[in-house]
Amino acid sequence: MNTLKNSYGLLPLLSKALNLWIRSKCDKVGELNLQLEGSTLRLLKGNLSAVRIIAREVIFEGILFEKVDLISGSIHFSLDFKKYLGSVILKKPFVVDGNAVIAADDLNNLLNSSSWSWLGLWMAEQLFQAPKLGELTIRNDLLEFEGPQPCLLESIDRRFSISAVGGTISINNKGRNISVLLPMDEGIYIKRAFLSEGNLCLNATAKITA
């Protein structure tokens, strides 16, 4: 695939329109860089071979991603020139594949947020049969939870490994014979999940619709 350099003035307009479209789908986007790939002929026909998206500090559906690095499949589009800077109209769904990183502190904030507190409660029940989930840290590539009532959980191993199983994230403690699969959006397939340097790192594929 070739990186597009000039397509009769359409490339800058398309890049800006895609930038705006991506930001409109997120709660917040910090740094955002796009690399459009394909041929001039395909672009003029309303088709991009791929778009690489590199972004930082992205909040999507209440989840703060420290960094994302994605590459899309073929994108069929049209531009609405009636709107300022042009507006991208997707003709077909497309697929993105890549990596995302979530920091441990942001995981804690997520599980305590109004939108995602249900997940924290669900995990507390599944992992500890407790009414509340304690604060998590990532140490030596393991998830470790503080108990809401540490004295009751002192003798329980609160360290967990993670992996990708069946398109979602599996939280595991072999010593306690626990393996819990997190609920996952059907449009997202987790291919790899691991912990590194205090972060949750994901490699996934997702289907994007208009």
mmCIF file with all atom_site columns, C-alpha atoms in Angstrom:
data_model
loop_
_atom_site.group_PDB
_atom_site.id
_atom_site.type_symbol
_atom_site.label_atom_id
_atom_site.label_alt_id
_atom_site.label_comp_id
_atom_site.label_asym_id
_atom_site.label_entity_id
_atom_site.label_seq_id
_atom_site.pdbx_PDB_ins_code
_atom_site.Cartn_x
_atom_site.Cartn_y
_atom_site.Cartn_z
_atom_site.occupancy
_atom_site.B_iso_or_equiv
_atom_site.pdbx_formal_charge
_atom_site.auth_seq_id
_atom_site.auth_comp_id
_atom_site.auth_asym_id
_atom_site.auth_atom_id
_atom_site.pdbx_PDB_model_num
ATOM 1   C CA . MET A 1 1   ? 0.000   0.000   0.000  1.00 0.00 ? 1   MET A CA 1
ATOM 2   C CA . ASN A 1 2   ? 1.146   3.499   -0.790 1.00 0.00 ? 2   ASN A CA 1
ATOM 3   C CA . THR A 1 3   ? 0.819   6.476   1.511  1.00 0.00 ? 3   THR A CA 1
ATOM 4   C CA . LEU A 1 4   ? -1.213  9.134   -0.270 1.00 0.00 ? 4   LEU A CA 1
ATOM 5   C CA . LYS A 1 5   ? 0.586   12.407  -0.863 1.00 0.00 ? 5   LYS A CA 1
ATOM 6   C CA . ASN A 1 6   ? -1.715  14.439  -3.109 1.00 0.00 ? 6   ASN A CA 1
ATOM 7   C CA . SER A 1 7   ? -5.063  13.660  -4.694 1.00 0.00 ? 7   SER A CA 1
ATOM 8   C CA . TYR A 1 8   ? -6.210  16.827  -6.401 1.00 0.00 ? 8   TYR A CA 1
ATOM 9   C CA . GLY A 1 9   ? -6.834  18.601  -3.087 1.00 0.00 ? 9   GLY A CA 1
ATOM 10  C CA . LEU A 1 10  ? -9.109  15.871  -1.694 1.00 0.00 ? 10  LEU A CA 1
ATOM 11  C CA . LEU A 1 11  ? -6.527  14.393  0.679  1.00 0.00 ? 11  LEU A CA 1
ATOM 12  C CA . PRO A 1 12  ? -6.282  17.339  3.118  1.00 0.00 ? 12  PRO A CA 1
ATOM 13  C CA . LEU A 1 13  ? -10.067 17.635  3.153  1.00 0.00 ? 13  LEU A CA 1
ATOM 14  C CA . LEU A 1 14  ? -10.557 13.909  3.712  1.00 0.00 ? 14  LEU A CA 1
ATOM 15  C CA . SER A 1 15  ? -7.928  13.819  6.451  1.00 0.00 ? 15  SER A CA 1
ATOM 16  C CA . LYS A 1 16  ? -9.608  16.694  8.308  1.00 0.00 ? 16  LYS A CA 1
ATOM 17  C CA . ALA A 1 17  ? -13.048 15.138  7.840  1.00 0.00 ? 17  ALA A CA 1
ATOM 18  C CA . LEU A 1 18  ? -11.830 11.777  9.206  1.00 0.00 ? 18  LEU A CA 1
ATOM 19  C CA . ASN A 1 19  ? -10.174 13.561  12.121 1.00 0.00 ? 19  ASN A CA 1
ATOM 20  C CA . LEU A 1 20  ? -13.459 15.246  12.991 1.00 0.00 ? 20  LEU A CA 1
ATOM 21  C CA . TRP A 1 21  ? -15.421 12.007  12.525 1.00 0.00 ? 21  TRP A CA 1
ATOM 22  C CA . ILE A 1 22  ? -13.123 10.077  14.885 1.00 0.00 ? 22  ILE A CA 1
ATOM 23  C CA . ARG A 1 23  ? -13.306 12.814  17.507 1.00 0.00 ? 23  ARG A CA 1
ATOM 24  C CA . SER A 1 24  ? -17.106 12.878  17.229 1.00 0.00 ? 24  SER A CA 1
ATOM 25  C CA . LYS A 1 25  ? -17.217 9.161   18.117 1.00 0.00 ? 25  LYS A CA 1
ATOM 26  C CA . CYS A 1 26  ? -15.101 9.610   21.270 1.00 0.00 ? 26  CYS A CA 1
ATOM 27  C CA . ASP A 1 27  ? -15.704 11.454  24.530 1.00 0.00 ? 27  ASP A CA 1
ATOM 28  C CA . LYS A 1 28  ? -12.234 12.957  24.242 1.00 0.00 ? 28  LYS A CA 1
ATOM 29  C CA . VAL A 1 29  ? -9.155  12.630  22.036 1.00 0.00 ? 29  VAL A CA 1
ATOM 30  C CA . GLY A 1 30  ? -5.804  14.164  22.891 1.00 0.00 ? 30  GLY A CA 1
ATOM 31  C CA . GLU A 1 31  ? -3.119  13.734  20.255 1.00 0.00 ? 31  GLU A CA 1
ATOM 32  C CA . LEU A 1 32  ? -4.396  12.210  16.992 1.00 0.00 ? 32  LEU A CA 1
ATOM 33  C CA . ASN A 1 33  ? -2.362  11.311  13.915 1.00 0.00 ? 33  ASN A CA 1
ATOM 34  C CA . LEU A 1 34  ? -3.767  9.741   10.745 1.00 0.00 ? 34  LEU A CA 1
ATOM 35  C CA . GLN A 1 35  ? -1.929  8.076   7.884  1.00 0.00 ? 35  GLN A CA 1
ATOM 36  C CA . LEU A 1 36  ? -4.054  7.403   4.796  1.00 0.00 ? 36  LEU A CA 1
ATOM 37  C CA . GLU A 1 37  ? -2.992  4.594   2.493  1.00 0.00 ? 37  GLU A CA 1
ATOM 38  C CA . GLY A 1 38  ? -4.087  3.666   -1.028 1.00 0.00 ? 38  GLY A CA 1
ATOM 39  C CA . SER A 1 39  ? -4.013  4.941   -4.564 1.00 0.00 ? 39  SER A CA 1
ATOM 40  C CA . THR A 1 40  ? -5.228  8.252   -5.979 1.00 0.00 ? 40  THR A CA 1
ATOM 41  C CA . LEU A 1 41  ? -7.616  6.396   -8.299 1.00 0.00 ? 41  LEU A CA 1
ATOM 42  C CA . ARG A 1 42  ? -9.235  4.500   -5.427 1.00 0.00 ? 42  ARG A CA 1
ATOM 43  C CA . LEU A 1 43  ? -9.517  7.690   -3.386 1.00 0.00 ? 43  LEU A CA 1
ATOM 44  C CA . LEU A 1 44  ? -11.341 9.432   -6.235 1.00 0.00 ? 44  LEU A CA 1
ATOM 45  C CA . LYS A 1 45  ? -13.755 6.477   -6.303 1.00 0.00 ? 45  LYS A CA 1
ATOM 46  C CA . GLY A 1 46  ? -14.471 6.877   -2.601 1.00 0.00 ? 46  GLY A CA 1
ATOM 47  C CA . ASN A 1 47  ? -12.255 4.090   -1.299 1.00 0.00 ? 47  ASN A CA 1
ATOM 48  C CA . LEU A 1 48  ? -9.241  4.037   1.034  1.00 0.00 ? 48  LEU A CA 1
ATOM 49  C CA . SER A 1 49  ? -7.072  0.948   1.276  1.00 0.00 ? 49  SER A CA 1
ATOM 50  C CA . ALA A 1 50  ? -6.406  1.647   4.959  1.00 0.00 ? 50  ALA A CA 1
ATOM 51  C CA . VAL A 1 51  ? -6.066  4.315   7.598  1.00 0.00 ? 51  VAL A CA 1
ATOM 52  C CA . ARG A 1 52  ? -3.550  4.080   10.427 1.00 0.00 ? 52  ARG A CA 1
ATOM 53  C CA . ILE A 1 53  ? -4.679  5.807   13.608 1.00 0.00 ? 53  ILE A CA 1
ATOM 54  C CA . ILE A 1 54  ? -2.207  6.680   16.355 1.00 0.00 ? 54  ILE A CA 1
ATOM 55  C CA . ALA A 1 55  ? -3.721  8.529   19.299 1.00 0.00 ? 55  ALA A CA 1
ATOM 56  C CA . ARG A 1 56  ? -3.106  9.303   22.962 1.00 0.00 ? 56  ARG A CA 1
ATOM 57  C CA . GLU A 1 57  ? -5.418  10.085  25.859 1.00 0.00 ? 57  GLU A CA 1
ATOM 58  C CA . VAL A 1 58  ? -8.519  8.721   24.140 1.00 0.00 ? 58  VAL A CA 1
ATOM 59  C CA . ILE A 1 59  ? -11.755 8.390   26.109 1.00 0.00 ? 59  ILE A CA 1
ATOM 60  C CA . PHE A 1 60  ? -14.204 6.067   24.366 1.00 0.00 ? 60  PHE A CA 1
ATOM 61  C CA . GLU A 1 61  ? -17.456 5.058   26.066 1.00 0.00 ? 61  GLU A CA 1
ATOM 62  C CA . GLY A 1 62  ? -15.999 6.206   29.374 1.00 0.00 ? 62  GLY A CA 1
ATOM 63  C CA . ILE A 1 63  ? -12.771 4.182   29.031 1.00 0.00 ? 63  ILE A CA 1
ATOM 64  C CA . LEU A 1 64  ? -9.503  6.134   29.039 1.00 0.00 ? 64  LEU A CA 1
ATOM 65  C CA . PHE A 1 65  ? -6.901  4.629   26.718 1.00 0.00 ? 65  PHE A CA 1
ATOM 66  C CA . GLU A 1 66  ? -3.408  5.947   27.269 1.00 0.00 ? 66  GLU A CA 1
ATOM 67  C CA . LYS A 1 67  ? -2.466  5.023   23.719 1.00 0.00 ? 67  LYS A CA 1
ATOM 68  C CA . VAL A 1 68  ? -4.073  3.383   20.694 1.00 0.00 ? 68  VAL A CA 1
ATOM 69  C CA . ASP A 1 69  ? -2.385  2.276   17.476 1.00 0.00 ? 69  ASP A CA 1
ATOM 70  C CA . LEU A 1 70  ? -4.874  0.943   14.927 1.00 0.00 ? 70  LEU A CA 1
ATOM 71  C CA . ILE A 1 71  ? -4.946  0.051   11.249 1.00 0.00 ? 71  ILE A CA 1
ATOM 72  C CA . SER A 1 72  ? -8.222  -0.171  9.370  1.00 0.00 ? 72  SER A CA 1
ATOM 73  C CA . GLY A 1 73  ? -9.310  -2.366  6.519  1.00 0.00 ? 73  GLY A CA 1
ATOM 74  C CA . SER A 1 74  ? -10.685 -0.896  3.315  1.00 0.00 ? 74  SER A CA 1
ATOM 75  C CA . ILE A 1 75  ? -13.002 2.084   3.885  1.00 0.00 ? 75  ILE A CA 1
ATOM 76  C CA . HIS A 1 76  ? -15.776 3.013   1.430  1.00 0.00 ? 76  HIS A CA 1
ATOM 77  C CA . PHE A 1 77  ? -16.900 6.591   1.933  1.00 0.00 ? 77  PHE A CA 1
ATOM 78  C CA . SER A 1 78  ? -18.352 9.752   0.453  1.00 0.00 ? 78  SER A CA 1
ATOM 79  C CA . LEU A 1 79  ? -17.811 13.355  1.482  1.00 0.00 ? 79  LEU A CA 1
ATOM 80  C CA . ASP A 1 80  ? -20.631 15.747  2.264  1.00 0.00 ? 80  ASP A CA 1
ATOM 81  C CA . PHE A 1 81  ? -19.305 19.098  1.077  1.00 0.00 ? 81  PHE A CA 1
ATOM 82  C CA . LYS A 1 82  ? -22.301 20.970  2.481  1.00 0.00 ? 82  LYS A CA 1
ATOM 83  C CA . LYS A 1 83  ? -20.765 20.866  5.947  1.00 0.00 ? 83  LYS A CA 1
ATOM 84  C CA . TYR A 1 84  ? -17.759 22.784  7.218  1.00 0.00 ? 84  TYR A CA 1
ATOM 85  C CA . LEU A 1 85  ? -14.524 21.009  6.232  1.00 0.00 ? 85  LEU A CA 1
ATOM 86  C CA . GLY A 1 86  ? -16.617 18.238  4.730  1.00 0.00 ? 86  GLY A CA 1
ATOM 87  C CA . SER A 1 87  ? -18.271 15.348  6.538  1.00 0.00 ? 87  SER A CA 1
ATOM 88  C CA . VAL A 1 88  ? -17.383 11.668  6.064  1.00 0.00 ? 88  VAL A CA 1
ATOM 89  C CA . ILE A 1 89  ? -20.281 9.359   5.241  1.00 0.00 ? 89  ILE A CA 1
ATOM 90  C CA . LEU A 1 90  ? -19.465 5.672   5.575  1.00 0.00 ? 90  LEU A CA 1
ATOM 91  C CA . LYS A 1 91  ? -21.016 3.468   2.917  1.00 0.00 ? 91  LYS A CA 1
ATOM 92  C CA . LYS A 1 92  ? -20.083 0.160   4.553  1.00 0.00 ? 92  LYS A CA 1
ATOM 93  C CA . PRO A 1 93  ? -18.873 -1.031  7.964  1.00 0.00 ? 93  PRO A CA 1
ATOM 94  C CA . PHE A 1 94  ? -15.132 -1.578  8.200  1.00 0.00 ? 94  PHE A CA 1
ATOM 95  C CA . VAL A 1 95  ? -12.724 -3.411  10.488 1.00 0.00 ? 95  VAL A CA 1
ATOM 96  C CA . VAL A 1 96  ? -9.897  -2.006  12.618 1.00 0.00 ? 96  VAL A CA 1
ATOM 97  C CA . ASP A 1 97  ? -7.109  -4.041  14.134 1.00 0.00 ? 97  ASP A CA 1
ATOM 98  C CA . GLY A 1 98  ? -4.443  -2.946  16.577 1.00 0.00 ? 98  GLY A CA 1
ATOM 99  C CA . ASN A 1 99  ? -3.274  -2.226  20.086 1.00 0.00 ? 99  ASN A CA 1
ATOM 100 C CA . ALA A 1 100 ? -4.578  -0.246  23.035 1.00 0.00 ? 100 ALA A CA 1
ATOM 101 C CA . VAL A 1 101 ? -3.091  0.504   26.456 1.00 0.00 ? 101 VAL A CA 1
ATOM 102 C CA . ILE A 1 102 ? -4.945  1.296   29.696 1.00 0.00 ? 102 ILE A CA 1
ATOM 103 C CA . ALA A 1 103 ? -3.028  2.370   32.812 1.00 0.00 ? 103 ALA A CA 1
ATOM 104 C CA . ALA A 1 104 ? -3.763  0.802   36.222 1.00 0.00 ? 104 ALA A CA 1
ATOM 105 C CA . ASP A 1 105 ? -4.903  4.129   37.721 1.00 0.00 ? 105 ASP A CA 1
ATOM 106 C CA . ASP A 1 106 ? -7.350  4.558   34.853 1.00 0.00 ? 106 ASP A CA 1
ATOM 107 C CA . LEU A 1 107 ? -8.684  1.034   35.408 1.00 0.00 ? 107 LEU A CA 1
ATOM 108 C CA . ASN A 1 108 ? -9.417  1.966   39.026 1.00 0.00 ? 108 ASN A CA 1
ATOM 109 C CA . ASN A 1 109 ? -11.174 5.157   37.951 1.00 0.00 ? 109 ASN A CA 1
ATOM 110 C CA . LEU A 1 110 ? -13.149 3.184   35.379 1.00 0.00 ? 110 LEU A CA 1
ATOM 111 C CA . LEU A 1 111 ? -14.391 0.580   37.859 1.00 0.00 ? 111 LEU A CA 1
ATOM 112 C CA . ASN A 1 112 ? -15.469 3.340   40.250 1.00 0.00 ? 112 ASN A CA 1
ATOM 113 C CA . SER A 1 113 ? -17.208 5.452   37.604 1.00 0.00 ? 113 SER A CA 1
ATOM 114 C CA . SER A 1 114 ? -20.990 5.701   37.398 1.00 0.00 ? 114 SER A CA 1
ATOM 115 C CA . SER A 1 115 ? -21.026 4.096   33.946 1.00 0.00 ? 115 SER A CA 1
ATOM 116 C CA . TRP A 1 116 ? -18.820 1.116   34.802 1.00 0.00 ? 116 TRP A CA 1
ATOM 117 C CA . SER A 1 117 ? -19.300 0.531   38.542 1.00 0.00 ? 117 SER A CA 1
ATOM 118 C CA . TRP A 1 118 ? -21.518 -2.452  37.660 1.00 0.00 ? 118 TRP A CA 1
ATOM 119 C CA . LEU A 1 119 ? -18.423 -4.196  36.283 1.00 0.00 ? 119 LEU A CA 1
ATOM 120 C CA . GLY A 1 120 ? -16.515 -3.601  39.516 1.00 0.00 ? 120 GLY A CA 1
ATOM 121 C CA . LEU A 1 121 ? -19.387 -5.094  41.518 1.00 0.00 ? 121 LEU A CA 1
ATOM 122 C CA . TRP A 1 122 ? -19.592 -8.060  39.152 1.00 0.00 ? 122 TRP A CA 1
ATOM 123 C CA . MET A 1 123 ? -15.841 -8.682  39.449 1.00 0.00 ? 123 MET A CA 1
ATOM 124 C CA . ALA A 1 124 ? -15.998 -8.443  43.261 1.00 0.00 ? 124 ALA A CA 1
ATOM 125 C CA . GLU A 1 125 ? -18.645 -11.158 43.314 1.00 0.00 ? 125 GLU A CA 1
ATOM 126 C CA . GLN A 1 126 ? -16.895 -13.383 40.773 1.00 0.00 ? 126 GLN A CA 1
ATOM 127 C CA . LEU A 1 127 ? -13.365 -13.088 42.170 1.00 0.00 ? 127 LEU A CA 1
ATOM 128 C CA . PHE A 1 128 ? -13.953 -12.739 45.914 1.00 0.00 ? 128 PHE A CA 1
ATOM 129 C CA . GLN A 1 129 ? -17.663 -13.274 46.590 1.00 0.00 ? 129 GLN A CA 1
ATOM 130 C CA . ALA A 1 130 ? -17.487 -9.828  48.155 1.00 0.00 ? 130 ALA A CA 1
ATOM 131 C CA . PRO A 1 131 ? -19.873 -6.855  47.850 1.00 0.00 ? 131 PRO A CA 1
ATOM 132 C CA . LYS A 1 132 ? -17.182 -4.436  46.692 1.00 0.00 ? 132 LYS A CA 1
ATOM 133 C CA . LEU A 1 133 ? -13.956 -4.552  44.733 1.00 0.00 ? 133 LEU A CA 1
ATOM 134 C CA . GLY A 1 134 ? -10.829 -3.105  46.298 1.00 0.00 ? 134 GLY A CA 1
ATOM 135 C CA . GLU A 1 135 ? -8.258  -0.944  44.528 1.00 0.00 ? 135 GLU A CA 1
ATOM 136 C CA . LEU A 1 136 ? -6.158  -2.751  41.959 1.00 0.00 ? 136 LEU A CA 1
ATOM 137 C CA . THR A 1 137 ? -2.463  -2.466  41.181 1.00 0.00 ? 137 THR A CA 1
ATOM 138 C CA . ILE A 1 138 ? -0.314  -4.146  38.544 1.00 0.00 ? 138 ILE A CA 1
ATOM 139 C CA . ARG A 1 139 ? 2.846   -5.723  39.959 1.00 0.00 ? 139 ARG A CA 1
ATOM 140 C CA . ASN A 1 140 ? 5.168   -8.181  38.234 1.00 0.00 ? 140 ASN A CA 1
ATOM 141 C CA . ASP A 1 141 ? 2.675   -8.554  35.385 1.00 0.00 ? 141 ASP A CA 1
ATOM 142 C CA . LEU A 1 142 ? -0.109  -9.591  37.758 1.00 0.00 ? 142 LEU A CA 1
ATOM 143 C CA . LEU A 1 143 ? -3.308  -7.872  38.837 1.00 0.00 ? 143 LEU A CA 1
ATOM 144 C CA . GLU A 1 144 ? -3.437  -7.468  42.609 1.00 0.00 ? 144 GLU A CA 1
ATOM 145 C CA . PHE A 1 145 ? -6.516  -6.279  44.489 1.00 0.00 ? 145 PHE A CA 1
ATOM 146 C CA . GLU A 1 146 ? -6.752  -4.730  47.924 1.00 0.00 ? 146 GLU A CA 1
ATOM 147 C CA . GLY A 1 147 ? -9.744  -6.106  49.758 1.00 0.00 ? 147 GLY A CA 1
ATOM 148 C CA . PRO A 1 148 ? -12.439 -3.666  50.859 1.00 0.00 ? 148 PRO A CA 1
ATOM 149 C CA . GLN A 1 149 ? -12.073 -5.425  54.212 1.00 0.00 ? 149 GLN A CA 1
ATOM 150 C CA . PRO A 1 150 ? -8.427  -6.589  54.193 1.00 0.00 ? 150 PRO A CA 1
ATOM 151 C CA . CYS A 1 151 ? -8.695  -8.546  57.434 1.00 0.00 ? 151 CYS A CA 1
ATOM 152 C CA . LEU A 1 152 ? -11.264 -10.869 55.836 1.00 0.00 ? 152 LEU A CA 1
ATOM 153 C CA . LEU A 1 153 ? -9.177  -11.417 52.725 1.00 0.00 ? 153 LEU A CA 1
ATOM 154 C CA . GLU A 1 154 ? -5.729  -11.615 54.297 1.00 0.00 ? 154 GLU A CA 1
ATOM 155 C CA . SER A 1 155 ? -5.387  -15.351 53.681 1.00 0.00 ? 155 SER A CA 1
ATOM 156 C CA . ILE A 1 156 ? -6.801  -15.200 50.124 1.00 0.00 ? 156 ILE A CA 1
ATOM 157 C CA . ASP A 1 157 ? -4.490  -14.956 47.135 1.00 0.00 ? 157 ASP A CA 1
ATOM 158 C CA . ARG A 1 158 ? -5.559  -11.686 45.489 1.00 0.00 ? 158 ARG A CA 1
ATOM 159 C CA . ARG A 1 159 ? -3.170  -11.882 42.520 1.00 0.00 ? 159 ARG A CA 1
ATOM 160 C CA . PHE A 1 160 ? -4.432  -12.701 39.047 1.00 0.00 ? 160 PHE A CA 1
ATOM 161 C CA . SER A 1 161 ? -2.977  -13.220 35.607 1.00 0.00 ? 161 SER A CA 1
ATOM 162 C CA . ILE A 1 162 ? -4.874  -12.272 32.489 1.00 0.00 ? 162 ILE A CA 1
ATOM 163 C CA . SER A 1 163 ? -5.101  -13.697 28.986 1.00 0.00 ? 163 SER A CA 1
ATOM 164 C CA . ALA A 1 164 ? -7.339  -13.567 25.924 1.00 0.00 ? 164 ALA A CA 1
ATOM 165 C CA . VAL A 1 165 ? -9.836  -16.400 25.598 1.00 0.00 ? 165 VAL A CA 1
ATOM 166 C CA . GLY A 1 166 ? -12.672 -16.642 23.085 1.00 0.00 ? 166 GLY A CA 1
ATOM 167 C CA . GLY A 1 167 ? -12.454 -12.990 22.104 1.00 0.00 ? 167 GLY A CA 1
ATOM 168 C CA . THR A 1 168 ? -12.569 -11.559 25.617 1.00 0.00 ? 168 THR A CA 1
ATOM 169 C CA . ILE A 1 169 ? -10.332 -11.080 28.676 1.00 0.00 ? 169 ILE A CA 1
ATOM 170 C CA . SER A 1 170 ? -9.885  -13.952 31.087 1.00 0.00 ? 170 SER A CA 1
ATOM 171 C CA . ILE A 1 171 ? -8.867  -13.207 34.708 1.00 0.00 ? 171 ILE A CA 1
ATOM 172 C CA . ASN A 1 172 ? -7.162  -16.210 36.260 1.00 0.00 ? 172 ASN A CA 1
ATOM 173 C CA . ASN A 1 173 ? -5.928  -17.520 39.601 1.00 0.00 ? 173 ASN A CA 1
ATOM 174 C CA . LYS A 1 174 ? -4.737  -21.105 39.218 1.00 0.00 ? 174 LYS A CA 1
ATOM 175 C CA . GLY A 1 175 ? -4.233  -21.640 42.953 1.00 0.00 ? 175 GLY A CA 1
ATOM 176 C CA . ARG A 1 176 ? -7.885  -20.820 43.674 1.00 0.00 ? 176 ARG A CA 1
ATOM 177 C CA . ASN A 1 177 ? -9.093  -22.482 40.466 1.00 0.00 ? 177 ASN A CA 1
ATOM 178 C CA . ILE A 1 178 ? -10.668 -19.247 39.238 1.00 0.00 ? 178 ILE A CA 1
ATOM 179 C CA . SER A 1 179 ? -11.043 -18.296 35.590 1.00 0.00 ? 179 SER A CA 1
ATOM 180 C CA . VAL A 1 180 ? -13.497 -15.491 34.859 1.00 0.00 ? 180 VAL A CA 1
ATOM 181 C CA . LEU A 1 181 ? -14.380 -14.181 31.400 1.00 0.00 ? 181 LEU A CA 1
ATOM 182 C CA . LEU A 1 182 ? -15.241 -10.488 31.267 1.00 0.00 ? 182 LEU A CA 1
ATOM 183 C CA . PRO A 1 183 ? -18.419 -9.425  29.449 1.00 0.00 ? 183 PRO A CA 1
ATOM 184 C CA . MET A 1 184 ? -17.437 -8.096  26.014 1.00 0.00 ? 184 MET A CA 1
ATOM 185 C CA . ASP A 1 185 ? -19.113 -6.071  23.295 1.00 0.00 ? 185 ASP A CA 1
ATOM 186 C CA . GLU A 1 186 ? -19.995 -8.441  20.443 1.00 0.00 ? 186 GLU A CA 1
ATOM 187 C CA . GLY A 1 187 ? -18.363 -6.056  17.952 1.00 0.00 ? 187 GLY A CA 1
ATOM 188 C CA . ILE A 1 188 ? -14.951 -6.386  19.658 1.00 0.00 ? 188 ILE A CA 1
ATOM 189 C CA . TYR A 1 189 ? -12.703 -9.448  19.602 1.00 0.00 ? 189 TYR A CA 1
ATOM 190 C CA . ILE A 1 190 ? -9.714  -9.497  21.965 1.00 0.00 ? 190 ILE A CA 1
ATOM 191 C CA . LYS A 1 191 ? -6.869  -11.455 20.399 1.00 0.00 ? 191 LYS A CA 1
ATOM 192 C CA . ARG A 1 192 ? -4.231  -10.858 23.069 1.00 0.00 ? 192 ARG A CA 1
ATOM 193 C CA . ALA A 1 193 ? -4.297  -9.424  26.586 1.00 0.00 ? 193 ALA A CA 1
ATOM 194 C CA . PHE A 1 194 ? -1.356  -8.999  28.928 1.00 0.00 ? 194 PHE A CA 1
ATOM 195 C CA . LEU A 1 195 ? 0.039   -6.796  31.696 1.00 0.00 ? 195 LEU A CA 1
ATOM 196 C CA . SER A 1 196 ? 3.237   -4.824  31.271 1.00 0.00 ? 196 SER A CA 1
ATOM 197 C CA . GLU A 1 197 ? 4.880   -1.946  33.139 1.00 0.00 ? 197 GLU A CA 1
ATOM 198 C CA . GLY A 1 198 ? 1.758   -1.124  35.113 1.00 0.00 ? 198 GLY A CA 1
ATOM 199 C CA . ASN A 1 199 ? -0.550  -1.203  32.095 1.00 0.00 ? 199 ASN A CA 1
ATOM 200 C CA . LEU A 1 200 ? -3.230  -3.433  30.622 1.00 0.00 ? 200 LEU A CA 1
ATOM 201 C CA . CYS A 1 201 ? -2.233  -4.049  26.995 1.00 0.00 ? 201 CYS A CA 1
ATOM 202 C CA . LEU A 1 202 ? -4.725  -5.289  24.436 1.00 0.00 ? 202 LEU A CA 1
ATOM 203 C CA . ASN A 1 203 ? -4.557  -6.423  20.840 1.00 0.00 ? 203 ASN A CA 1
ATOM 204 C CA . ALA A 1 204 ? -8.002  -6.556  19.305 1.00 0.00 ? 204 ALA A CA 1
ATOM 205 C CA . THR A 1 205 ? -10.184 -6.414  16.211 1.00 0.00 ? 205 THR A CA 1
ATOM 206 C CA . ALA A 1 206 ? -13.353 -4.352  16.077 1.00 0.00 ? 206 ALA A CA 1
ATOM 207 C CA . LYS A 1 207 ? -16.111 -3.749  13.529 1.00 0.00 ? 207 LYS A CA 1
ATOM 208 C CA . ILE A 1 208 ? -16.915 -0.075  12.970 1.00 0.00 ? 208 ILE A CA 1
ATOM 209 C CA . THR A 1 209 ? -20.305 1.084   11.734 1.00 0.00 ? 209 THR A CA 1
ATOM 210 C CA . ALA A 1 210 ? -21.647 4.511   10.903 1.00 0.00 ? 210 ALA A CA 1
#
